Amino acid sequence: MNRGNRVLLSCVYWAFVLYVFVPLILMVLVSFKDSKFIGFPIRSWTFEWYTGVFADAQVLSTFGYSVVIAVLSTAISVVVGTWIAVLLEGRRFWGRAVIFGLTVLPALVPGIISAIAFRIYARGLGIEPGMGAIVWAHAVHNVPFVVLVVMARLSTLPKSQIEAARDLGADPLIAFLRITLPYLVPAILGASIFCLLLSFDDFVRSFFLGGYEPTLPVLIFAKLRSGMSPEINAIATVALILTAVVGIWAERFTRRLKKETEG
Amino acid sequence: MSYDAASARNERAASTLRQADRTFWGRLVNWSPYRAFAGLIGASPRRQFLILALFPILWVLTQHLGPMIQMVGVSFTDAYPVAAGKEQHLTLDNYARFFGDSIFWMPFFRTLFFAATFTFCTLILTYPVAYYLARHVSRKNQMLMLLLLLIPFWVGEIVRTYAIMILLGNTGAVNLLLRSIGLIDRPIPFMYTSFSMGMGIVYLTALYMLLPLYSALEKLPKSYNEAAADLGAGAWTRFRRVTLPLTIEGISSGCTLVFLIATGFYATPVLLGGPSTTVFAETIAGFFHVAGDEWPTGAAFATIMFVSALIVTVVFQRLMSALRKGDVK
């Protein structure tokens, strides 16, 4: 009975793995199809779509544009998020729960509403649609994730270390820079990678706050609306491989860092 | 101890101190602008706290709350952005417009219905997976098997939506499979229906359900189930009376998260849905594609959607916690 349950459940797990992987694998397969016609079966194979993508100046510049936006917005999110986390995880103060609630708000607002609200707000501030607006929206949207990750790490910091540093004459800023910050490095790195991926993959905010220059997801969306083609598969595959590699690397790297600082 | 030895030791200590002064931190601390700065911020615990708190509080008020407040504000006006030489008036017309035409409120109710249905599907799909990972897999393998599931979720919304399009198209993999085993002789039009849309949204949100469920199940001590078994409870009773009530918190937060995300999708319904499945996100977006004077209506509709989504999740969470308290007495 128990064994039967177990086998059944493991089948469910592997079926779920298939469910999340198969669509992506099929998409990658089609990117090698030697025909303009999307679909199956695939009878002959080619690399032509990839050489086309790497020769396409628009795709390449879009790619660079997305990376720059991701890096800039992540830098802002990490600084602001860490600052908020240090405040919230420090001593209790009146209104802390309200500040915490407001901090996680951008992560809970449904995508389209958040994009609309940012668009209206940017207009009110006189920010034109374009790179600055996208960087700002991504930065605000990603702050809650940094705060949550950094707070979790901060709560495990032995308070005695800070006290020891203070006893030895370090002022609060030096104690933060030399004790707290190094301890937070794994969390901050992990959160940064997560923000980079969120920003790089984001569609709805980039779409509503973008100017004439598209980010990579916006470009794929625009191409999809004018018709499917293996060229889109090739672009999507490059984006997929990049995000997956960065994600796996970050996961392993932060895990190792955490072990080192704790051991 | 001789005088010489003592003086040699003092000399060593002094040289260590001088070396400390030459490190980066030592020089920073002795640098006079830094000392002035540290004196300024560190004068009292109260001032330290104010300096630490000022920026975060300003940030969340102006950047997190500000956009939402302004959106609600704009929804009560008749023009935004205000054209030169014109005046802005307060009005409720934008809200009246919503109730006045079924082309507006139909997508709204459809969105709530779809989001709730897809959330439920996600829950049914991921609960066994989370259960298996948390209860039947060794600690070491848990992390690896979770990581395996994380990989596809790092890939963006658009790419994954496109993957679903290829899977379900008329010449897609599912139709090819069904045809080759002889179940059908004409392709089933999966695409541009609520089915394809649901498939896409469940595919995109599954992880946000899986993780809260997994952490709730993982926290649940195995001994509870063993105790129930000793008292003669069968597998189904154990699940219904022990596991399920004690993981309600995970279910509740997973469902809330997935519901909120599902109501906010824009690109996925555009790409996977059809004319009969228009969702409210598309309606709202429509007001922002045209010239500026439609923005207040879009803002009003977004406000309606946000408030409704909040009400639904709050009611749902109340219900779940009432259920939990009723069950575990």
Coordinates of N, CA and C in Angstrom, one line a residue, chain A residues 1-2 5-6 9-14 16-17 19-24 26-27 30 37-41 76 79-80 83-84 86-87 91-93 99 102-114 116-125 136 139-141 143-144 166 171-174 177-178 194 197-198 201-204 207-208 217-218 220-221 224-225 228-230 232-233 236-237 239-240 243-244 246-248 251-252 255, chain B residues 25-26 28-29 34 37-38 41-42 45-46 48-49 51-53 55-57 59-68 70-71 74 80-81 125-126 128-129 131-133 136-137 143-160 162-167 171-173 176 192 198-199 202-203 206-208 210 235 238 257 260-261 263-267 270-271 281 284-285 288-289 295 298-299 302-303 305-306 309:
Chain A
M1 N 0.8 -1.2 0.0 CA 0.0 0.0 0.0 C 0.9 1.3 0.0
N2 N 1.8 1.3 1.0 CA 2.6 2.5 1.1 C 3.6 2.5 -0.1
N5 N 1.8 3.7 -3.2 CA 1.7 5.2 -3.1 C 2.9 5.9 -3.6
R6 N 4.0 5.4 -3.1 CA 5.3 6.0 -3.3 C 5.6 6.0 -4.8
L9 N 3.4 8.4 -6.6 CA 3.8 9.8 -6.5 C 5.1 10.1 -7.2
S10 N 6.0 9.1 -7.3 CA 7.2 9.4 -8.1 C 6.9 9.5 -9.6
C11 N 5.9 8.8 -10.0 CA 5.5 8.9 -11.4 C 4.9 10.3 -11.6
V12 N 4.1 10.8 -10.6 CA 3.6 12.1 -10.8 C 4.7 13.2 -10.8
Y13 N 5.7 13.0 -10.0 CA 6.8 14.0 -10.0 C 7.5 14.0 -11.4
W14 N 7.8 12.8 -11.9 CA 8.5 12.7 -13.2 C 7.6 13.2 -14.4
F16 N 5.5 15.6 -14.0 CA 5.6 17.0 -13.9 C 6.9 17.6 -14.5
V17 N 8.0 16.9 -14.2 CA 9.2 17.3 -14.9 C 9.1 17.3 -16.4
Y19 N 6.4 17.7 -18.0 CA 5.5 18.8 -18.4 C 6.2 20.1 -18.4
V20 N 7.1 20.4 -17.5 CA 7.8 21.7 -17.5 C 9.0 21.7 -18.5
F21 N 9.5 20.5 -18.9 CA 10.6 20.5 -19.8 C 10.3 20.4 -21.3
V22 N 9.2 19.5 -21.6 CA 8.9 19.1 -22.9 C 8.7 20.4 -23.8
P23 N 7.8 21.3 -23.4 CA 7.6 22.4 -24.3 C 8.8 23.2 -24.7
L24 N 9.8 23.3 -23.7 CA 11.0 24.1 -24.0 C 11.9 23.2 -24.9
L26 N 10.9 21.1 -27.2 CA 10.3 21.1 -28.5 C 10.7 22.4 -29.2
M27 N 10.6 23.5 -28.4 CA 10.9 24.8 -29.0 C 12.4 24.9 -29.5
V30 N 12.7 22.9 -32.8 CA 12.2 23.6 -34.0 C 13.2 24.7 -34.5
F37 N 8.3 26.8 -42.1 CA 7.0 26.4 -41.5 C 7.2 25.8 -40.2
I38 N 6.6 26.4 -39.2 CA 6.7 25.9 -37.8 C 5.8 24.7 -37.6
G39 N 6.3 23.7 -37.0 CA 5.5 22.5 -36.7 C 6.3 21.2 -36.8
F40 N 5.5 20.2 -36.6 CA 6.1 18.8 -36.7 C 5.5 18.0 -37.8
P41 N 6.1 17.0 -38.3 CA 7.5 16.5 -37.9 C 8.6 17.3 -38.5
I76 N 20.5 49.2 -8.6 CA 19.6 50.0 -7.7 C 18.9 49.2 -6.7
V79 N 21.1 47.9 -3.7 CA 21.4 48.9 -2.7 C 20.2 49.2 -1.9
V80 N 19.1 49.6 -2.5 CA 17.9 50.0 -1.8 C 17.4 48.8 -1.0
W83 N 19.5 48.1 2.1 CA 19.2 49.2 3.1 C 17.9 48.9 3.9
I84 N 16.8 48.7 3.1 CA 15.5 48.4 3.7 C 15.6 47.2 4.6
V86 N 18.2 46.0 6.3 CA 18.9 46.3 7.5 C 18.0 47.1 8.5
L87 N 17.2 48.0 7.9 CA 16.3 48.8 8.8 C 15.3 47.8 9.4
R91 N 16.5 47.0 15.1 CA 15.6 47.1 16.3 C 14.2 47.4 15.9
R92 N 13.2 47.0 16.7 CA 11.8 47.2 16.4 C 11.5 48.7 16.5
F93 N 10.6 49.2 15.7 CA 10.2 50.6 15.8 C 8.7 50.7 15.4
I99 N 5.8 49.6 7.1 CA 6.9 49.7 6.2 C 7.2 48.4 5.5
L102 N 4.5 47.9 2.8 CA 4.7 48.7 1.7 C 5.9 48.2 0.9
T103 N 6.9 47.6 1.6 CA 8.1 47.1 0.9 C 7.7 45.9 0.0
V104 N 6.8 45.0 0.4 CA 6.5 43.9 -0.5 C 5.4 44.2 -1.5
L105 N 4.8 45.4 -1.4 CA 3.7 45.7 -2.3 C 4.0 45.5 -3.7
P106 N 5.1 46.0 -4.3 CA 5.3 45.9 -5.7 C 5.4 44.4 -6.2
A107 N 5.7 43.5 -5.3 CA 5.8 42.1 -5.7 C 4.4 41.5 -5.8
L108 N 3.4 42.1 -5.1 CA 2.1 41.5 -5.1 C 1.1 42.1 -6.1
V109 N 1.4 43.3 -6.6 CA 0.5 44.0 -7.5 C 0.6 43.2 -8.8
P110 N -0.6 42.8 -9.4 CA -0.6 42.0 -10.6 C 0.1 42.8 -11.7
G111 N 0.8 42.1 -12.6 CA 1.7 42.6 -13.6 C 1.1 43.8 -14.4
I112 N 0.0 43.7 -15.0 CA -0.6 44.7 -15.8 C -0.8 46.0 -15.0
I113 N -1.3 45.8 -13.8 CA -1.6 47.0 -13.0 C -0.4 47.7 -12.6
S114 N 0.7 46.9 -12.2 CA 1.9 47.6 -11.9 C 2.5 48.3 -13.1
I116 N 0.8 49.7 -15.6 CA 0.0 50.9 -15.8 C 0.3 52.0 -14.7
A117 N 0.4 51.5 -13.5 CA 0.7 52.5 -12.4 C 2.1 53.2 -12.6
F118 N 3.1 52.4 -13.0 CA 4.4 53.0 -13.3 C 4.3 53.9 -14.5
R119 N 3.6 53.6 -15.5 CA 3.5 54.4 -16.7 C 2.9 55.8 -16.3
I120 N 1.8 55.7 -15.5 CA 1.2 57.0 -15.1 C 2.1 57.8 -14.2
Y121 N 2.8 57.1 -13.3 CA 3.7 57.8 -12.4 C 4.9 58.5 -13.1
A122 N 5.4 57.7 -14.1 CA 6.5 58.2 -14.9 C 6.1 59.4 -15.6
R123 N 4.9 59.4 -16.2 CA 4.4 60.5 -16.9 C 4.3 61.8 -16.0
G124 N 3.8 61.5 -14.8 CA 3.6 62.6 -13.8 C 5.0 63.2 -13.5
L125 N 6.0 62.4 -13.4 CA 7.3 62.9 -13.1 C 8.0 63.5 -14.3
W136 N 14.0 52.1 -14.0 CA 13.3 52.5 -12.7 C 12.3 51.5 -12.4
A139 N 13.7 48.3 -11.2 CA 14.4 48.4 -9.9 C 13.3 48.4 -8.8
V140 N 12.3 49.2 -9.0 CA 11.2 49.2 -7.9 C 10.6 47.9 -7.8
H141 N 10.3 47.2 -8.9 CA 9.6 45.9 -8.8 C 10.4 44.9 -8.1
V143 N 12.9 45.3 -5.8 CA 13.3 45.6 -4.4 C 12.8 44.6 -3.4
P144 N 11.5 44.2 -3.4 CA 11.0 43.3 -2.4 C 11.7 41.9 -2.4
R166 N 31.9 46.4 18.1 CA 31.6 47.7 18.7 C 32.5 47.8 20.0
D171 N 32.9 52.1 15.0 CA 31.6 52.8 15.0 C 30.6 52.0 14.2
P172 N 29.3 52.3 14.3 CA 28.3 51.5 13.6 C 28.5 51.3 12.1
L173 N 29.0 52.3 11.5 CA 29.2 52.2 10.0 C 30.3 51.2 9.7
I174 N 31.4 51.3 10.5 CA 32.5 50.4 10.3 C 32.1 49.0 10.6
L177 N 30.2 47.7 7.7 CA 31.0 47.5 6.5 C 31.9 46.3 6.6
R178 N 32.4 46.0 7.9 CA 33.4 45.0 8.0 C 32.8 43.7 8.6
F194 N 19.0 36.9 -9.2 CA 17.5 36.7 -9.3 C 17.0 38.0 -10.0
L197 N 17.8 38.2 -13.7 CA 16.9 37.3 -14.5 C 15.5 37.9 -14.6
L198 N 15.0 38.4 -13.5 CA 13.6 39.0 -13.5 C 13.6 40.1 -14.5
D201 N 14.0 39.0 -18.2 CA 12.8 38.2 -18.7 C 11.5 39.1 -18.7
D202 N 11.5 40.2 -18.0 CA 10.3 41.0 -17.8 C 9.7 41.4 -19.2
F203 N 8.4 41.2 -19.3 CA 7.8 41.7 -20.5 C 6.9 42.9 -20.2
V204 N 6.0 42.8 -19.3 CA 4.9 43.8 -19.2 C 5.3 45.2 -18.9
F207 N 7.3 46.6 -21.8 CA 6.4 46.9 -23.0 C 5.7 48.2 -22.8
F208 N 5.2 48.5 -21.6 CA 4.4 49.7 -21.3 C 5.3 50.9 -21.1
P217 N 12.4 40.4 -24.7 CA 11.1 39.8 -24.7 C 10.1 40.6 -25.5
V218 N 10.2 42.0 -25.5 CA 9.3 42.8 -26.3 C 9.5 42.5 -27.8
I220 N 10.7 39.7 -29.1 CA 10.1 38.4 -29.4 C 8.6 38.5 -29.6
F221 N 8.0 39.2 -28.7 CA 6.5 39.4 -28.7 C 6.1 40.0 -30.0
L224 N 6.4 37.6 -32.8 CA 5.4 36.6 -32.7 C 4.0 37.1 -33.2
R225 N 3.8 38.3 -33.0 CA 2.5 38.9 -33.4 C 2.4 39.0 -34.9
M228 N 4.8 33.3 -36.6 CA 5.8 32.4 -36.0 C 6.9 32.1 -37.1
S229 N 8.1 31.9 -36.6 CA 9.2 31.5 -37.6 C 10.3 30.9 -36.8
P230 N 11.1 29.9 -37.3 CA 12.2 29.3 -36.6 C 13.2 30.3 -36.1
I232 N 12.5 33.0 -34.6 CA 12.1 33.4 -33.2 C 12.6 32.2 -32.2
N233 N 12.5 31.0 -32.7 CA 12.9 29.9 -31.9 C 14.4 30.0 -31.5
A236 N 14.8 32.8 -29.0 CA 14.3 32.3 -27.7 C 15.3 31.3 -27.1
T237 N 15.8 30.4 -28.0 CA 16.7 29.4 -27.5 C 18.0 30.0 -26.9
A239 N 18.2 33.0 -25.6 CA 17.8 33.6 -24.3 C 17.6 32.5 -23.2
L240 N 17.0 31.4 -23.6 CA 16.8 30.3 -22.7 C 18.1 29.8 -22.1
T243 N 19.7 32.3 -19.7 CA 19.1 32.4 -18.4 C 19.3 31.1 -17.6
A244 N 19.2 30.0 -18.2 CA 19.3 28.7 -17.5 C 20.7 28.6 -16.9
V246 N 23.0 31.0 -16.3 CA 23.2 31.9 -15.2 C 22.5 31.5 -14.0
G247 N 21.3 31.0 -14.1 CA 20.5 30.5 -12.9 C 21.2 29.4 -12.2
I248 N 21.6 28.3 -13.0 CA 22.3 27.2 -12.4 C 23.6 27.6 -11.7
E251 N 22.9 29.4 -8.5 CA 22.4 28.6 -7.5 C 23.6 27.8 -6.8
R252 N 24.5 27.3 -7.6 CA 25.6 26.5 -7.0 C 26.5 27.4 -6.3
R255 N 25.2 28.7 -3.0 CA 25.2 27.6 -2.0 C 26.6 27.4 -1.4
Chain B
W25 N 41.2 50.3 6.3 CA 40.2 50.6 7.3 C 40.8 51.6 8.3
G26 N 42.1 51.3 8.7 CA 42.8 52.2 9.6 C 42.8 53.6 9.1
L28 N 41.0 54.9 6.8 CA 39.6 55.5 6.6 C 39.2 56.1 8.0
V29 N 39.4 55.3 9.0 CA 38.9 55.7 10.3 C 39.6 57.0 10.8
Y34 N 36.1 61.5 7.2 CA 35.3 60.4 7.7 C 34.9 60.6 9.2
F37 N 32.1 62.9 9.5 CA 30.9 62.2 9.0 C 30.4 61.2 10.1
A38 N 31.3 60.4 10.6 CA 30.9 59.4 11.6 C 30.4 60.1 12.9
I41 N 26.7 61.3 12.1 CA 25.7 60.3 12.1 C 25.6 59.5 13.4
G42 N 26.7 59.4 14.1 CA 26.7 58.5 15.2 C 26.5 59.3 16.5
P45 N 22.0 57.4 19.4 CA 21.3 56.3 18.8 C 20.1 56.7 18.1
R46 N 19.5 57.8 18.6 CA 18.3 58.3 17.9 C 18.6 58.9 16.5
Q48 N 21.3 58.1 14.7 CA 21.7 56.9 13.9 C 20.5 56.3 13.3
F49 N 19.4 56.0 14.1 CA 18.2 55.4 13.6 C 17.5 56.2 12.5
I51 N 18.9 58.4 10.5 CA 19.6 58.4 9.3 C 19.4 57.0 8.5
L52 N 19.4 55.9 9.3 CA 19.1 54.6 8.7 C 17.7 54.5 8.1
A53 N 16.7 55.1 8.8 CA 15.3 54.9 8.4 C 14.8 55.9 7.4
F55 N 15.9 57.2 4.4 CA 15.8 56.8 3.0 C 14.8 55.7 2.7
P56 N 14.9 54.6 3.4 CA 13.9 53.5 3.1 C 12.5 53.9 3.2
I57 N 12.2 54.8 4.2 CA 10.8 55.2 4.4 C 10.4 56.1 3.2
W59 N 11.7 56.0 0.3 CA 11.6 55.2 -0.9 C 10.3 54.4 -1.0
V60 N 9.9 53.7 0.0 CA 8.7 52.9 -0.1 C 7.5 53.9 -0.3
L61 N 7.5 55.0 0.4 CA 6.3 55.9 0.2 C 6.3 56.5 -1.2
T62 N 7.4 57.0 -1.8 CA 7.3 57.6 -3.1 C 7.4 56.6 -4.2
Q63 N 8.1 55.5 -4.1 CA 8.3 54.6 -5.2 C 7.4 53.4 -5.1
H64 N 7.0 52.9 -4.0 CA 6.2 51.7 -3.9 C 4.7 52.1 -3.8
L65 N 4.4 53.1 -2.9 CA 3.0 53.5 -2.7 C 2.6 54.6 -3.7
G66 N 3.6 55.5 -4.0 CA 3.3 56.6 -4.9 C 2.6 56.2 -6.2
P67 N 3.1 55.3 -7.0 CA 2.5 54.9 -8.3 C 1.0 54.5 -8.1
M68 N 0.8 53.7 -7.0 CA -0.6 53.2 -6.8 C -1.5 54.3 -6.5
Q70 N -1.2 57.5 -7.2 CA -1.4 58.3 -8.3 C -2.4 57.7 -9.3
M71 N -2.3 56.4 -9.5 CA -3.2 55.7 -10.4 C -4.6 55.8 -9.9
V74 N -5.7 59.5 -10.6 CA -6.0 59.8 -12.0 C -7.3 59.2 -12.4
Y80 N -5.9 63.1 -18.3 CA -4.5 62.8 -17.9 C -3.8 62.2 -19.0
P81 N -2.6 62.7 -19.4 CA -2.0 63.9 -18.9 C -2.8 65.1 -19.3
L125 N -2.4 20.2 -9.5 CA -1.3 19.6 -10.2 C 0.0 19.6 -9.3
T126 N 0.2 20.6 -8.5 CA 1.5 20.7 -7.8 C 1.5 20.0 -6.4
P128 N 0.6 17.0 -5.3 CA 1.2 15.7 -5.2 C 2.7 15.8 -5.4
V129 N 3.2 16.7 -6.3 CA 4.6 16.9 -6.5 C 5.3 17.3 -5.3
Y131 N 4.2 17.1 -2.3 CA 4.1 16.0 -1.3 C 5.2 15.0 -1.4
Y132 N 5.3 14.6 -2.7 CA 6.4 13.6 -3.0 C 7.8 14.1 -2.6
L133 N 8.1 15.3 -3.0 CA 9.4 15.9 -2.7 C 9.6 16.0 -1.2
H136 N 8.8 11.9 0.6 CA 9.3 10.6 0.1 C 10.8 10.7 -0.4
V137 N 11.4 11.8 -0.4 CA 12.7 12.0 -1.0 C 13.7 12.3 0.1
M143 N 16.9 18.8 -2.7 CA 17.5 20.0 -3.2 C 17.7 19.9 -4.8
L144 N 18.3 18.7 -5.1 CA 18.6 18.5 -6.6 C 17.3 18.4 -7.4
M145 N 16.3 17.7 -6.8 CA 15.1 17.5 -7.6 C 14.3 18.8 -7.6
L146 N 14.4 19.7 -6.6 CA 13.8 21.0 -6.7 C 14.5 21.9 -7.7
L147 N 15.8 21.8 -7.7 CA 16.6 22.6 -8.7 C 16.2 22.2 -10.1
L148 N 16.0 21.0 -10.3 CA 15.6 20.5 -11.7 C 14.3 21.2 -12.1
L149 N 13.4 21.4 -11.1 CA 12.1 22.1 -11.5 C 12.3 23.6 -11.6
L150 N 13.3 24.1 -10.9 CA 13.6 25.6 -11.0 C 14.0 26.0 -12.4
I151 N 14.8 25.1 -13.0 CA 15.5 25.6 -14.3 C 14.5 26.2 -15.3
P152 N 13.5 25.4 -15.6 CA 12.6 26.0 -16.6 C 11.9 27.3 -16.2
F153 N 11.9 27.6 -14.9 CA 11.2 28.8 -14.4 C 12.1 30.0 -14.4
W154 N 13.3 29.8 -14.7 CA 14.2 31.0 -14.9 C 14.0 31.6 -16.3
V155 N 13.4 30.8 -17.2 CA 13.2 31.2 -18.5 C 12.0 32.1 -18.5
G156 N 12.0 33.2 -19.4 CA 11.0 34.3 -19.3 C 9.6 33.9 -19.7
E157 N 8.7 34.7 -19.4 CA 7.3 34.6 -19.7 C 7.0 34.4 -21.2
I158 N 7.6 35.2 -22.0 CA 7.4 35.2 -23.4 C 7.9 33.9 -24.1
V159 N 9.1 33.5 -23.7 CA 9.7 32.3 -24.3 C 8.9 31.1 -23.9
R160 N 8.4 31.1 -22.7 CA 7.6 29.9 -22.3 C 6.2 29.9 -22.9
Y162 N 5.6 31.0 -25.8 CA 5.9 30.6 -27.2 C 6.0 29.1 -27.3
A163 N 6.7 28.5 -26.2 CA 6.9 27.1 -26.2 C 5.5 26.4 -26.2
I164 N 4.6 27.0 -25.4 CA 3.2 26.4 -25.4 C 2.5 26.5 -26.7
M165 N 2.8 27.6 -27.5 CA 2.2 27.8 -28.8 C 2.7 26.6 -29.7
I166 N 4.0 26.3 -29.6 CA 4.5 25.2 -30.5 C 3.9 23.9 -30.1
L167 N 3.7 23.7 -28.8 CA 3.2 22.4 -28.3 C 1.8 22.2 -28.8
T171 N -0.2 22.1 -36.1 CA 0.8 21.2 -36.5 C 1.8 20.9 -35.3
G172 N 1.3 21.2 -34.1 CA 2.2 21.0 -32.9 C 2.4 19.6 -32.5
A173 N 3.1 19.5 -31.4 CA 3.5 18.1 -31.0 C 2.4 17.3 -30.5
L176 N 0.3 16.1 -33.5 CA 1.1 15.1 -34.2 C 1.0 13.7 -33.5
Y192 N -5.8 29.4 -29.2 CA -6.7 30.5 -29.2 C -8.0 30.2 -28.5
G198 N -5.2 28.6 -20.4 CA -5.1 28.0 -19.1 C -3.8 27.2 -19.0
M199 N -3.5 26.4 -20.1 CA -2.3 25.6 -20.1 C -1.1 26.5 -19.9
V202 N -1.1 28.1 -16.2 CA -0.6 27.0 -15.2 C 0.8 26.8 -15.4
Y203 N 1.3 26.7 -16.6 CA 2.7 26.4 -16.9 C 3.6 27.5 -16.3
A206 N 3.1 27.5 -12.0 CA 3.2 26.3 -11.2 C 4.2 26.5 -10.0
L207 N 5.4 27.1 -10.3 CA 6.4 27.1 -9.3 C 6.0 28.0 -8.1
Y208 N 5.2 29.0 -8.3 CA 4.8 29.9 -7.2 C 3.8 29.2 -6.3
L210 N 4.1 25.6 -6.1 CA 4.9 24.5 -5.6 C 5.8 24.9 -4.4
A235 N -5.0 5.7 5.1 CA -4.2 6.7 4.4 C -5.0 7.9 4.0
R238 N -5.8 10.0 7.1 CA -4.6 10.7 7.6 C -4.4 11.9 6.7
L257 N -0.8 33.9 -4.1 CA 0.3 34.4 -5.0 C -0.1 34.1 -6.5
L260 N -3.0 36.3 -7.8 CA -2.6 37.6 -8.1 C -1.8 37.7 -9.4
I261 N -0.9 36.7 -9.6 CA -0.1 36.7 -10.8 C -1.0 36.4 -12.0
T263 N -4.1 37.1 -12.5 CA -5.0 38.2 -13.0 C -4.1 39.2 -13.7
G264 N -2.8 39.2 -13.5 CA -2.0 40.3 -14.1 C -1.4 40.0 -15.5
F265 N -1.6 38.8 -16.0 CA -0.9 38.4 -17.2 C -1.5 39.2 -18.4
Y266 N -0.6 39.7 -19.2 CA -1.1 40.4 -20.4 C -0.6 39.7 -21.7
A267 N 0.7 39.4 -21.8 CA 1.2 38.8 -23.1 C 0.6 37.4 -23.3
V270 N -2.8 37.4 -24.7 CA -2.8 38.0 -26.1 C -2.3 36.9 -27.1
L271 N -1.3 36.2 -26.7 CA -0.7 35.2 -27.6 C -1.4 33.9 -27.7
A281 N -6.9 42.4 -18.6 CA -5.6 43.1 -18.8 C -5.6 43.6 -20.2
I284 N -7.7 46.8 -20.3 CA -7.0 48.0 -19.7 C -5.9 48.5 -20.6
A285 N -5.1 47.5 -21.2 CA -4.0 47.9 -22.1 C -4.6 48.7 -23.3
F288 N -4.3 52.4 -23.2 CA -3.0 53.1 -23.2 C -2.4 53.0 -24.6
H289 N -3.0 52.4 -25.5 CA -2.5 52.4 -26.9 C -2.9 53.6 -27.6
W295 N -6.4 57.7 -20.7 CA -5.7 57.1 -19.6 C -6.5 57.0 -18.3
G298 N -8.5 53.9 -18.2 CA -7.6 52.8 -18.0 C -7.2 52.7 -16.5
A299 N -6.9 53.9 -15.9 CA -6.5 53.9 -14.5 C -7.7 53.4 -13.6
A302 N -8.0 49.7 -13.9 CA -6.9 49.0 -13.2 C -7.2 49.0 -11.7
T303 N -7.7 50.2 -11.2 CA -8.1 50.3 -9.8 C -9.2 49.2 -9.5
M305 N -9.8 46.5 -10.9 CA -9.2 45.1 -10.9 C -8.4 44.9 -9.6
F306 N -7.6 45.9 -9.3 CA -6.7 45.7 -8.1 C -7.5 45.5 -6.8
A309 N -9.2 42.1 -6.9 CA -8.3 41.0 -6.6 C -7.9 41.0 -5.1

